[in-house]
Amino acid sequence: TTDTKLTELPQLDLVLVIDDDEGWFFIYKNILRKAGVGNQVLTANNGLEGLKILQSRAANNEKMPELIFLDIK
């Protein structure tokens, strides 16, 4: 079968969620937690803030997110 079950998803250490609606942060975090994905979830309120997070992490040699959720409207 080609269906992927939530229990078959890889464990990710770091996820970045970018969305201008803070209410979605809770939903994303809850879905990721239930799926067992993402030990740490970073959040940004817009694309510019998300880029700043990525630039800062790169400049400080910090681990980069393995998954980025981006709300595009």
Tab-separated table of C-alpha atoms in Angstrom:
chain	number	residue	atom	x	y	z
A	1	THR	CA	0.000	0.000	0.000
A	2	THR	CA	1.165	3.547	-0.673
A	3	ASP	CA	-0.666	5.137	2.255
A	4	THR	CA	1.609	6.594	4.926
A	5	LYS	CA	0.397	6.228	8.461
A	6	LEU	CA	1.243	8.857	11.056
A	7	THR	CA	3.241	6.269	12.955
A	8	GLU	CA	5.522	5.853	9.926
A	9	LEU	CA	6.579	9.509	9.746
A	10	PRO	CA	10.237	10.226	10.505
A	11	GLN	CA	11.119	11.923	13.771
A	12	LEU	CA	12.263	15.475	13.162
A	13	ASP	CA	14.187	17.456	15.744
A	14	LEU	CA	13.241	20.964	14.616
A	15	VAL	CA	10.222	22.350	12.745
A	16	LEU	CA	9.513	25.979	11.800
A	17	VAL	CA	5.898	27.146	11.429
A	18	ILE	CA	5.288	30.459	9.645
A	19	ASP	CA	1.736	31.797	9.803
A	20	ASP	CA	0.205	35.222	10.398
A	21	ASP	CA	-2.653	33.688	12.396
A	22	GLU	CA	-1.315	32.721	15.819
A	23	GLY	CA	-4.328	30.474	16.362
A	24	TRP	CA	-2.873	28.055	13.834
A	25	PHE	CA	0.321	27.650	15.872
A	26	PHE	CA	-1.591	25.615	18.441
A	27	ILE	CA	-3.160	23.461	15.727
A	28	TYR	CA	0.166	22.825	13.966
A	29	LYS	CA	1.925	22.001	17.234
A	30	ASN	CA	-0.887	19.654	18.256
A	31	ILE	CA	-0.833	17.838	14.899
A	32	LEU	CA	2.960	17.503	15.004
A	33	ARG	CA	2.858	16.248	18.605
A	34	LYS	CA	0.184	13.659	17.805
A	35	ALA	CA	2.190	12.515	14.783
A	36	GLY	CA	5.314	12.246	16.919
A	37	VAL	CA	7.122	14.713	14.662
A	38	GLY	CA	9.189	17.655	15.850
A	39	ASN	CA	10.874	17.699	19.233
A	40	GLN	CA	10.994	21.496	19.020
A	41	VAL	CA	8.655	23.774	17.060
A	42	LEU	CA	9.718	27.337	16.271
A	43	THR	CA	7.095	29.878	15.207
A	44	ALA	CA	7.185	33.060	13.137
A	45	ASN	CA	4.325	35.463	12.444
A	46	ASN	CA	5.345	36.231	8.849
A	47	GLY	CA	7.863	35.377	6.151
A	48	LEU	CA	10.293	38.114	7.148
A	49	GLU	CA	10.344	36.892	10.741
A	50	GLY	CA	10.848	33.338	9.478
A	51	LEU	CA	13.815	34.461	7.358
A	52	LYS	CA	15.307	36.260	10.354
A	53	ILE	CA	15.058	33.068	12.402
A	54	LEU	CA	16.776	31.102	9.644
A	55	GLN	CA	19.488	33.752	9.167
A	56	SER	CA	20.160	33.910	12.903
A	57	ARG	CA	20.407	30.143	13.214
A	58	ALA	CA	22.762	29.988	10.217
A	59	ALA	CA	24.952	32.805	11.586
A	60	ASN	CA	25.205	31.030	14.947
A	61	ASN	CA	25.800	27.576	13.428
A	62	GLU	CA	22.603	26.338	15.033
A	63	LYS	CA	20.624	23.409	13.674
A	64	MET	CA	18.300	24.406	10.856
A	65	PRO	CA	14.666	23.277	10.719
A	66	GLU	CA	14.127	19.974	8.966
A	67	LEU	CA	10.577	20.956	8.051
A	68	ILE	CA	8.993	24.373	7.422
A	69	PHE	CA	5.224	24.915	7.382
A	70	LEU	CA	4.469	28.100	5.461
A	71	ASP	CA	1.045	29.692	5.090
A	72	ILE	CA	0.862	31.284	1.637
A	73	LYS	CA	-2.159	33.399	0.804
